[in-house]
Amino acid sequence: MLQHVFGYPEFRGSQADIINSVCAGQDALVIMPTGGGKSLCYQIPALARAGVGVVISPLIALMEDQVNALKELGVRAGYLNSTLDANTAWQTENALREGEIDLIYIAPERLIQPRTLALLQQSPIALFAIDEAHCVAQWGHDFRSDYLKLNILHEAFPQVPRIALTATADERTRAEIISRLSLENAQQFIAGFDRPNIQYRINQKNKPKLQLLDFLQSEHKDSAGVVYCLSRKKVEETAEWLCTQGFHALPYHAGLPAATRASNQTRFLREESVIIVATIAFGMGIDKPDVRFVVHLDMPKSIEAYYQETGRGGRDGEPATALLLYGLEDIVKLRQMMASSDGNDNFKRNEQQRLNAMLGLCEITSCRRQVLLRYFGDTLVNPCGNCDNCLTPADTWNATEAVRMALSCVYRSGQRFGASHMIDILRGSENEKVRQFGHQALSTYGIGKHLTINDWRSIFRQLVALGYLDVDPDGYGSLRLTEPCREILRGEKSIELRRDKAPEKARATRKVMADIGDEDLPLWNALRKCRKDLADEHGVPPYVIFHDATLKELLSKKPLTDVELISISGIGDRKLEAYGEAFLDVIREFEYRGEM
Ligand code: ADP
Ligand code: ZN
């Protein structure tokens, strides 16, 4: 089935073990990172076992595409959710009763209706797959109350194996899934957390629009991606601006009319090279496998959020880039937001700790992936080689003297001002505010002229991130000294800081992932066009025809016959039959043209 239906030569990770276990009628709990290949773990058993495989998923926006993708593989699939009109739903139910469906996707609220349960009682069932199983966790951010009722499956269908799947791996969620879904007897399959194909990069923010433009133009001219911003206003501005720069960018945030949101999301899925500029409202439910980059123009408030958002890149296993631009202003903004939220003190303390962990990730000079994985309780023994710190090791410098100047400036001006005013004093600026407060008279006035504004910004940012300075959540970003400052001010401790990379240097990480060479571009574009035409003809997104990985293999192997074609990963029997000729024609044309 793996070869003939799905076109893959071998299983990944523990797929084979999971499939064997479910085929044998065992319950399973599967924790695997995004893009790890969870779907096959229930799709193959559903086909192999008698009866229909029932997949429960909260992501109703995706069901149609998922089902269409299966139909393209020749699998008899269907779905039931609130988006279907009564007639289509009736037809699907009928097909189910007649045993004409091998895989059916059902929204949880639909499944627990007595009517649906009665329908299922009439048909033999191969298995229940509970996708996004972390939605059952009450304290998680994706909690769905309908998921709590899924326990009924265990009671009503004790014979049918259940497989619960999620990418959220922390222990608490896992325990909650097991107890709420009565999966005590399930075999557990827990894969590592790593997403090796995602390249993590974190740079200081310095003219972010231009940084974004530079990044897109030099690395992702033609790719689909997501750009996250904190505010709706910034989302709209950024999307508009990208359009004026020749990119196909669309905004997405909760304040847009539902129809606009839906249409922008559909265009992102269906068309190629669309950039979505979004607040975090854009996320769950985006299963597009070929997202090539995720850029954060504002810092996420925790490592959890960062990992989840960047995790939307590269689900197809192909290289993807995660770029975060951050600066002191992000810390100030997030601290203010937290202070003014209505959670209790305990909640706020928690949030603060999460933010500090995120800041730690931003400032470290060693491998980012090691820190990320350690945060989730996973270990990576060696540096990854695919993050900015591994690719262009960060410089540090002994900043003790400058730090003393900075701290003493904060102290002498009364701990009531933000970083830019401190920098003005240190650099001896004669502006209005400096004069108004008589700060020319301070002993720290003008003592820091040897460093640039950017150097000082970097110093203040790191002092906050490292906990030597505190940002007052008063709304002005005033800086205050903290306890650990004492040692430095007293001259008992020296301090090393990271030297922020100049943009040119940060750029040196580019091209590490070998992409399409110039000589291959014409064929690549022709293959993409062929894929897009077929996708439009079939009314599906291009990746449903072939993933990028398959297209790249076509490009490198240039098959000329069916036999060569079927050996390519992602081409099974049905796709060979449906699309083989079209792609062979494209390749032949190029090959033979080359010979003439
Ligand atoms: P998840 O649900 O875990 O995020 P998917 O099931 O969507 O991941 O799989 C991610 C990608 O990997 C898909 O494009 C899928 O076709 C591909 N894939 C899954 N299993 C294999 C395999 N054994 N060989 C090659 N590609 C695979
Ligand atoms: Zn690394």
XYZ file of C-alpha atoms and ligand atoms in Angstrom:
624
model
C 0.000 0.000 0.000
C 2.798 2.388 0.844
C 4.236 1.993 -2.644
C 1.144 1.461 -4.712
C -1.262 3.909 -3.108
C 1.029 6.547 -1.640
C 4.057 6.091 -3.877
C 6.648 6.062 -1.084
C 9.477 3.542 -1.071
C 9.849 3.183 2.708
C 8.291 4.013 6.052
C 9.576 6.832 8.167
C 10.538 6.517 11.822
C 8.074 4.377 13.717
C 5.305 4.432 11.094
C 5.639 0.707 10.389
C 5.410 -0.245 14.087
C 2.403 1.972 14.630
C 0.634 0.621 11.575
C 1.297 -2.968 12.607
C -0.012 -2.322 16.064
C -3.237 -0.665 14.898
C -3.773 -3.277 12.207
C -3.607 -5.880 14.940
C -6.453 -4.124 16.741
C -4.419 -2.341 19.449
C -5.067 1.203 20.682
C -2.218 3.653 20.097
C -1.098 7.078 21.241
C 1.155 8.724 18.675
C 3.204 11.810 19.389
C 5.132 12.957 16.386
C 6.271 16.407 15.296
C 4.440 18.257 12.584
C 5.370 16.875 9.213
C 6.484 13.607 10.795
C 3.930 11.610 8.840
C 1.085 10.961 11.257
C -1.628 10.596 8.609
C -0.233 7.392 7.124
C -0.380 5.830 10.586
C -4.165 5.676 10.401
C -4.724 5.831 6.648
C -2.946 2.565 5.895
C -4.639 0.580 8.714
C -7.984 2.044 7.647
C -7.418 0.635 4.170
C -5.978 -2.637 5.412
C -8.684 -3.455 7.952
C -12.250 -4.308 7.064
C -14.756 -1.484 7.352
C -14.434 2.270 7.316
C -11.744 4.257 9.130
C -13.288 7.166 11.016
C -11.021 10.201 11.436
C -12.067 12.813 13.973
C -10.563 16.223 13.373
C -11.491 19.725 14.517
C -9.987 21.287 11.409
C -13.067 21.354 9.249
C -11.582 23.930 6.892
C -9.069 21.297 5.835
C -11.291 18.299 5.404
C -12.244 18.951 1.830
C -8.608 19.240 0.753
C -7.623 16.172 2.766
C -10.382 14.145 1.188
C -9.589 15.411 -2.288
C -5.948 14.500 -1.779
C -6.997 10.957 -0.872
C -9.294 10.736 -3.861
C -6.368 11.734 -6.072
C -4.616 8.646 -4.695
C -7.608 6.519 -5.601
C -8.803 6.145 -2.009
C -12.552 6.131 -1.400
C -12.830 8.980 1.089
C -15.492 11.382 2.326
C -16.227 13.860 5.088
C -19.100 15.020 7.264
C -19.161 18.469 8.821
C -21.280 21.582 9.024
C -19.973 22.997 5.733
C -21.758 20.316 3.695
C -25.222 20.967 2.319
C -27.934 18.529 3.386
C -27.999 16.716 0.086
C -24.263 16.040 -0.091
C -24.246 14.947 3.543
C -27.070 12.566 2.817
C -25.193 11.084 -0.138
C -22.083 10.606 1.964
C -24.062 8.912 4.712
C -25.621 6.644 2.162
C -22.272 5.701 0.680
C -21.073 4.941 4.189
C -24.048 2.650 4.808
C -23.388 0.865 1.534
C -19.768 0.234 2.482
C -18.486 2.415 -0.343
C -16.166 4.534 1.794
C -12.830 3.484 3.286
C -11.987 6.670 5.146
C -14.378 9.228 6.537
C -13.408 12.512 8.219
C -15.905 13.757 10.799
C -15.925 16.873 12.962
C -16.199 16.009 16.679
C -19.451 17.900 17.204
C -20.961 15.933 14.352
C -19.661 12.596 15.519
C -21.201 12.781 18.979
C -24.692 13.435 17.639
C -26.872 10.379 18.343
C -27.762 10.301 14.671
C -24.161 9.910 13.572
C -23.429 7.330 16.232
C -26.440 5.318 15.105
C -25.208 5.536 11.534
C -21.811 4.219 12.561
C -23.432 1.364 14.487
C -24.781 0.100 11.171
C -21.403 -0.127 9.424
C -18.305 -2.170 10.176
C -15.596 0.167 11.481
C -11.885 -0.345 10.874
C -10.653 2.162 13.452
C -11.171 5.541 15.060
C -8.372 8.058 14.565
C -8.515 11.014 16.931
C -6.396 13.680 15.283
C -5.173 16.782 17.151
C -5.789 14.781 20.313
C -4.347 17.556 22.498
C -7.664 19.373 21.986
C -8.945 17.225 24.835
C -6.560 18.930 27.286
C -8.558 21.429 29.289
C -5.695 23.776 29.996
C -4.208 23.669 26.584
C -4.701 26.521 24.170
C -6.691 24.460 21.657
C -9.217 22.969 24.055
C -12.482 21.806 22.453
C -15.248 20.726 24.799
C -16.591 18.269 22.227
C -13.365 16.331 22.509
C -14.230 15.464 26.108
C -17.247 13.574 24.849
C -15.174 11.370 22.563
C -14.864 8.926 25.388
C -18.185 7.629 24.160
C -16.315 5.840 21.355
C -14.655 3.587 23.844
C -17.997 2.737 25.449
C -20.071 2.347 22.313
C -17.437 0.566 20.189
C -15.210 -1.358 22.596
C -13.935 -3.662 19.837
C -12.714 -0.930 17.519
C -9.064 0.158 17.874
C -8.474 3.840 18.530
C -5.401 5.814 17.584
C -4.913 9.283 19.073
C -2.401 11.596 17.414
C -0.863 14.953 18.223
C 2.308 16.996 17.862
C 1.995 18.477 21.350
C 4.270 16.377 23.440
C 4.487 17.655 26.978
C 3.892 15.145 29.696
C 0.852 16.821 31.174
C -1.013 16.879 27.874
C -0.070 13.283 27.238
C -1.436 12.193 30.619
C -4.624 14.131 30.033
C -5.177 12.531 26.630
C -4.752 9.076 28.109
C -7.139 9.586 31.000
C -9.835 11.538 29.181
C -9.952 9.197 26.214
C -9.498 6.026 28.304
C -6.344 5.092 26.462
C -4.703 3.391 29.425
C -4.048 0.287 27.358
C -2.790 2.110 24.310
C 0.709 1.500 23.114
C 2.625 4.787 23.152
C 4.783 5.943 20.271
C 6.664 9.080 21.124
C 8.949 10.496 18.490
C 11.487 13.261 19.061
C 10.505 16.855 18.730
C 13.037 18.037 16.219
C 12.170 19.617 12.882
C 15.557 19.271 11.210
C 14.505 20.830 7.916
C 13.642 24.152 9.543
C 16.527 26.595 9.696
C 16.173 28.811 12.774
C 17.509 32.360 12.565
C 17.096 35.198 15.026
C 18.428 38.652 14.168
C 18.240 42.014 15.814
C 15.572 44.257 14.393
C 16.935 47.153 12.420
C 14.704 48.627 9.735
C 12.569 45.491 9.725
C 10.751 46.169 6.469
C 14.005 46.349 4.579
C 15.283 43.282 6.367
C 12.164 41.433 5.305
C 12.465 42.634 1.733
C 16.094 41.648 1.568
C 15.295 38.210 2.960
C 12.489 37.620 0.475
C 14.360 38.915 -2.532
C 17.517 37.005 -1.910
C 16.105 33.751 -0.599
C 12.408 33.366 -1.175
C 11.428 35.235 -4.290
C 8.972 32.626 -5.370
C 7.921 30.857 -2.202
C 4.776 30.659 -0.143
C 5.225 31.826 3.432
C 3.788 33.440 6.523
C 4.803 36.761 8.078
C 3.580 37.209 11.649
C 2.994 40.649 13.213
C 1.593 41.536 16.606
C -1.061 44.073 15.595
C -3.777 44.154 12.980
C -2.656 47.541 11.778
C 0.862 46.336 11.161
C -0.511 43.269 9.370
C -2.396 45.433 6.911
C 0.432 47.892 6.384
C 2.976 45.161 5.826
C 0.773 43.256 3.377
C 0.099 46.406 1.379
C 3.725 47.353 1.340
C 4.829 43.894 0.173
C 2.374 44.180 -2.704
C 3.945 47.456 -3.777
C 7.277 45.618 -3.779
C 5.977 43.063 -6.235
C 5.024 40.258 -3.878
C 1.657 38.586 -3.720
C 0.790 39.275 -0.075
C -2.571 38.981 1.676
C -3.574 40.086 5.187
C -5.200 37.833 7.778
C -6.443 38.864 11.225
C -9.529 38.442 13.369
C -10.798 41.929 12.542
C -11.306 41.173 8.851
C -14.727 40.084 7.593
C -15.093 36.299 7.697
C -15.463 36.140 3.916
C -12.201 38.005 3.319
C -10.383 35.777 5.756
C -11.751 32.650 4.118
C -10.894 33.836 0.646
C -7.359 34.890 1.604
C -6.797 31.542 3.258
C -8.061 29.691 0.211
C -5.813 31.671 -2.094
C -2.864 30.895 0.149
C -3.683 27.187 -0.143
C -4.576 27.067 -3.810
C -2.179 29.469 -5.459
C 1.575 29.324 -5.435
C 3.934 31.945 -4.002
C 1.327 33.666 -1.840
C 2.537 35.354 1.340
C 0.099 35.614 4.228
C 0.769 38.467 6.628
C -1.063 37.605 9.806
C -1.594 37.954 13.512
C -1.504 34.738 15.483
C -5.208 34.362 14.656
C -3.852 32.644 11.562
C -2.622 29.256 12.547
C -4.460 26.203 13.631
C -5.988 24.700 10.566
C -3.236 25.687 8.206
C -1.973 22.415 6.960
C -0.318 23.683 3.819
C 2.727 21.448 3.464
C 4.865 23.694 1.252
C 5.196 26.799 3.434
C 8.835 27.691 2.771
C 9.344 30.437 5.356
C 7.874 31.850 8.542
C 8.999 35.340 9.488
C 8.250 36.965 12.836
C 8.406 40.731 12.650
C 7.524 40.824 16.355
C 8.703 38.506 19.064
C 6.308 35.729 20.166
C 5.572 35.730 23.870
C 6.879 32.248 24.586
C 8.990 29.462 23.151
C 5.833 27.365 22.868
C 4.252 29.967 20.604
C 7.471 30.421 18.625
C 7.867 26.699 18.062
C 4.272 26.234 17.048
C 4.289 29.161 14.646
C 7.620 28.357 13.040
C 6.467 24.736 12.891
C 3.994 25.680 10.183
C 6.923 25.847 7.782
C 8.279 22.826 5.941
C 5.650 20.233 6.752
C 6.614 18.423 3.585
C 10.104 17.841 4.954
C 11.758 20.183 2.449
C 14.010 23.025 3.675
C 12.200 25.945 5.297
C 13.454 29.078 7.019
C 12.236 30.549 10.305
C 13.406 34.138 10.692
C 12.701 36.187 13.805
C 13.562 39.869 14.040
C 13.534 41.248 17.537
C 14.600 44.263 19.536
C 14.213 45.975 22.872
C 10.900 47.490 21.773
C 9.446 43.960 21.589
C 10.339 43.264 25.191
C 8.838 46.587 26.280
C 5.626 45.907 24.376
C 5.213 42.363 25.659
C 5.878 43.360 29.261
C 3.197 46.029 28.987
C 0.720 43.612 27.472
C 1.325 41.143 30.258
C 1.033 43.744 32.978
C -2.279 44.984 31.653
C -3.814 41.530 31.054
C -6.441 40.442 33.562
C -4.834 37.207 34.750
C -3.968 36.812 38.437
C -0.453 37.244 39.814
C 0.388 33.617 39.447
C -0.626 33.696 35.800
C 1.416 36.824 35.200
C 4.457 35.326 36.871
C 4.118 32.320 34.605
C 3.865 34.477 31.523
C 6.893 36.425 32.630
C 8.907 33.234 32.969
C 7.903 32.109 29.526
C 8.926 35.449 28.084
C 12.271 35.210 29.834
C 12.868 31.794 28.319
C 12.078 33.245 24.899
C 14.536 36.083 25.488
C 17.128 33.543 26.494
C 16.669 31.785 23.182
C 17.097 35.064 21.327
C 20.333 35.962 23.060
C 22.209 32.679 23.234
C 25.359 32.322 21.201
C 25.262 28.527 20.978
C 23.051 26.231 18.895
C 19.426 27.397 18.961
C 17.986 23.971 18.247
C 19.697 22.484 21.292
C 18.037 25.098 23.474
C 14.647 24.648 21.821
C 14.686 20.909 22.224
C 15.950 21.072 25.775
C 13.049 23.366 26.575
C 10.690 20.605 25.503
C 12.578 17.951 27.405
C 14.331 16.509 24.376
C 18.095 16.358 23.890
C 20.245 16.985 20.874
C 23.771 15.869 21.590
C 25.605 17.797 18.898
C 25.019 21.327 17.582
C 22.582 21.131 14.699
C 24.485 22.824 11.901
C 21.254 24.374 10.625
C 20.650 27.437 12.777
C 22.229 30.877 12.501
C 24.548 30.347 15.461
C 25.850 27.092 14.030
C 26.224 28.514 10.528
C 27.919 31.776 11.449
C 29.150 31.529 15.019
C 28.338 34.598 17.082
C 31.101 36.880 18.324
C 31.166 38.020 21.902
C 33.086 40.907 23.427
C 34.024 42.022 26.884
C 31.428 44.697 27.511
C 32.065 45.290 31.202
C 33.041 48.923 30.870
C 30.184 49.872 28.571
C 27.721 47.981 30.739
C 28.885 49.889 33.806
C 28.337 53.136 31.938
C 24.853 52.049 30.920
C 23.812 50.900 34.371
C 25.188 53.933 36.089
C 23.388 56.173 33.606
C 20.102 54.459 34.443
C 20.789 54.920 38.132
C 21.853 58.551 37.966
C 18.900 59.662 35.891
C 16.505 58.232 38.465
C 15.405 54.957 36.798
C 12.509 56.750 35.132
C 13.481 56.738 31.452
C 13.642 54.328 28.545
C 16.622 53.114 26.533
C 16.570 55.781 23.829
C 16.899 58.564 26.357
C 19.746 56.688 28.032
C 21.483 56.438 24.697
C 20.998 60.156 24.085
C 22.646 60.931 27.422
C 25.502 58.502 26.934
C 26.217 59.840 23.467
C 25.993 63.453 24.591
C 22.963 64.445 22.555
C 21.700 67.992 22.964
C 18.080 67.286 22.277
C 15.060 68.871 23.943
C 14.428 66.116 26.464
C 18.027 66.010 27.628
C 17.957 69.756 28.214
C 14.521 69.709 29.842
C 15.709 67.342 32.540
C 19.112 68.939 32.876
C 20.794 65.683 31.996
C 23.861 67.372 30.524
C 24.934 67.732 34.115
C 25.067 63.985 34.758
C 28.499 62.438 35.066
C 27.508 59.897 32.422
C 26.682 62.597 29.878
C 28.674 62.090 26.698
C 30.887 59.304 28.054
C 29.668 56.769 25.488
C 30.440 58.542 22.219
C 32.850 55.803 21.191
C 29.915 53.455 20.546
C 27.191 53.853 17.927
C 23.490 54.127 18.628
C 23.082 50.559 17.409
C 25.847 49.336 19.706
C 24.063 50.898 22.659
C 20.700 49.540 21.623
C 22.230 46.112 21.483
C 23.722 46.572 24.960
C 20.482 47.743 26.549
C 18.500 45.010 24.864
C 20.855 42.345 26.149
C 20.909 43.823 29.639
C 17.133 43.530 29.760
C 17.129 40.069 28.238
C 19.787 38.913 30.705
C 17.845 40.326 33.647
C 20.232 43.142 34.675
C 17.611 45.720 33.795
C 13.895 45.537 34.259
C 11.357 47.228 32.034
C 8.725 49.079 34.031
C 5.349 48.119 32.568
C 4.252 51.750 33.001
C 3.874 52.231 29.295
C 7.051 54.266 28.761
C 9.497 51.413 28.911
C 11.422 52.939 31.814
C 14.421 50.928 32.863
C 15.224 49.937 36.435
C 18.241 48.242 37.968
C 17.910 44.758 39.383
C 19.793 42.995 42.149
C 22.450 41.303 39.947
C 23.635 44.768 38.805
C 25.388 45.366 42.079
C 28.305 43.062 41.362
C 28.943 44.721 38.048
C 28.658 48.255 39.370
C 30.992 47.388 42.222
C 33.496 46.070 39.719
C 33.313 42.512 41.040
C 32.139 40.918 37.876
C 32.884 41.277 34.201
C 30.392 40.616 31.463
C 30.554 39.283 27.912
C 27.915 40.341 25.440
C 26.998 39.111 22.025
C 28.143 41.239 19.142
C 25.084 41.693 16.959
C 25.758 40.560 13.461
C 25.877 43.147 10.751
C 23.137 42.414 8.224
C 25.736 41.336 5.643
C 27.119 38.809 8.040
C 23.727 37.449 9.003
C 23.186 37.014 5.318
C 26.170 34.722 5.019
C 23.935 31.891 6.153
C 22.193 32.053 2.861
C 22.287 29.442 0.151
C 23.221 26.759 2.592
C 20.296 24.771 1.379
C 21.136 24.113 -2.217
C 18.177 25.176 -4.236
C 17.401 25.026 -7.913
C 20.446 25.923 -9.979
C 20.121 28.472 -12.778
C 20.553 25.867 -15.499
C 17.641 23.878 -14.082
C 15.267 26.797 -13.755
C 13.516 26.500 -17.129
C 12.620 22.845 -16.553
C 11.670 23.560 -12.960
C 9.303 26.299 -14.051
C 7.820 24.078 -16.732
C 7.217 21.312 -14.169
C 5.601 23.796 -11.831
C 3.379 25.074 -14.592
C 2.329 21.561 -15.496
C 1.465 20.922 -11.853
C -0.501 24.153 -11.545
C -2.497 23.449 -14.715
C -3.398 19.970 -13.499
C -4.311 21.347 -10.071
C -6.643 23.941 -11.588
C -8.182 21.320 -13.804
C -8.874 19.080 -10.799
C -9.853 21.897 -8.452
C -7.176 21.046 -5.861
C -4.083 22.838 -4.494
C -0.879 22.137 -6.461
C 0.681 20.125 -3.639
C -2.155 17.623 -3.905
C -0.893 16.768 -7.380
C 2.770 16.439 -6.320
C 4.712 17.738 -3.355
C 7.759 19.914 -3.975
C 9.958 16.973 -3.015
C 8.483 14.892 -5.812
C 8.881 17.742 -8.265
C 12.515 18.164 -7.253
C 13.163 14.483 -7.752
C 11.640 14.748 -11.215
C 14.012 17.617 -11.879
C 17.113 15.767 -10.761
C 16.354 12.324 -12.188
C 14.613 13.455 -15.365
C 12.722 10.177 -15.873
C 11.712 9.375 -19.436
C 9.605 6.254 -18.927
C 6.832 4.964 -16.674
C 9.232 2.551 -15.024
C 11.600 5.347 -14.086
C 8.677 7.457 -12.981
C 7.197 4.974 -10.522
C 10.487 4.785 -8.624
C 10.129 8.435 -7.661
C 8.942 9.146 -4.131
C 5.363 10.399 -4.105
C 4.237 8.702 -7.301
C 1.941 5.741 -6.751
C -0.162 3.772 -9.211
C -2.993 6.227 -9.477
C -0.848 9.304 -9.919
C 1.304 7.550 -12.464
C -1.791 6.824 -14.468
C -3.375 10.229 -14.043
C -0.392 12.561 -14.435
C 2.545 10.480 -15.616
C 2.238 11.300 -19.293
C 1.824 15.029 -18.727
C 5.064 15.273 -16.744
C 6.971 12.901 -19.016
C 6.027 15.115 -21.939
C 7.464 18.141 -20.209
C 10.708 16.361 -19.375
C 11.088 14.752 -22.786
C 10.656 18.055 -24.483
C 13.526 19.501 -22.471
C 15.773 16.473 -22.800
C 15.395 16.118 -26.539
C 15.684 19.828 -27.087
C 19.031 19.579 -25.326
C 20.218 16.975 -27.845
C 19.346 18.941 -30.932
P 1.780 15.265 10.140
O 0.301 14.976 10.097
O 2.525 14.419 11.110
O 2.095 16.718 10.273
P 1.694 14.309 7.440
O 1.026 13.031 7.707
O 0.899 15.404 6.834
O 2.401 14.851 8.745
O 2.981 14.015 6.567
C 3.887 15.034 6.249
C 4.441 14.827 4.863
O 5.300 13.700 4.812
C 3.365 14.575 3.843
O 3.708 15.300 2.706
C 3.428 13.090 3.599
O 2.964 12.754 2.324
C 4.905 12.821 3.761
N 5.201 11.438 4.177
C 4.594 10.763 5.184
N 5.113 9.527 5.302
C 6.075 9.411 4.353
C 6.984 8.354 3.956
N 7.003 7.181 4.575
N 7.826 8.627 2.927
C 7.815 9.827 2.311
N 6.988 10.836 2.631
C 6.125 10.644 3.644
Zn 22.306 24.871 15.623
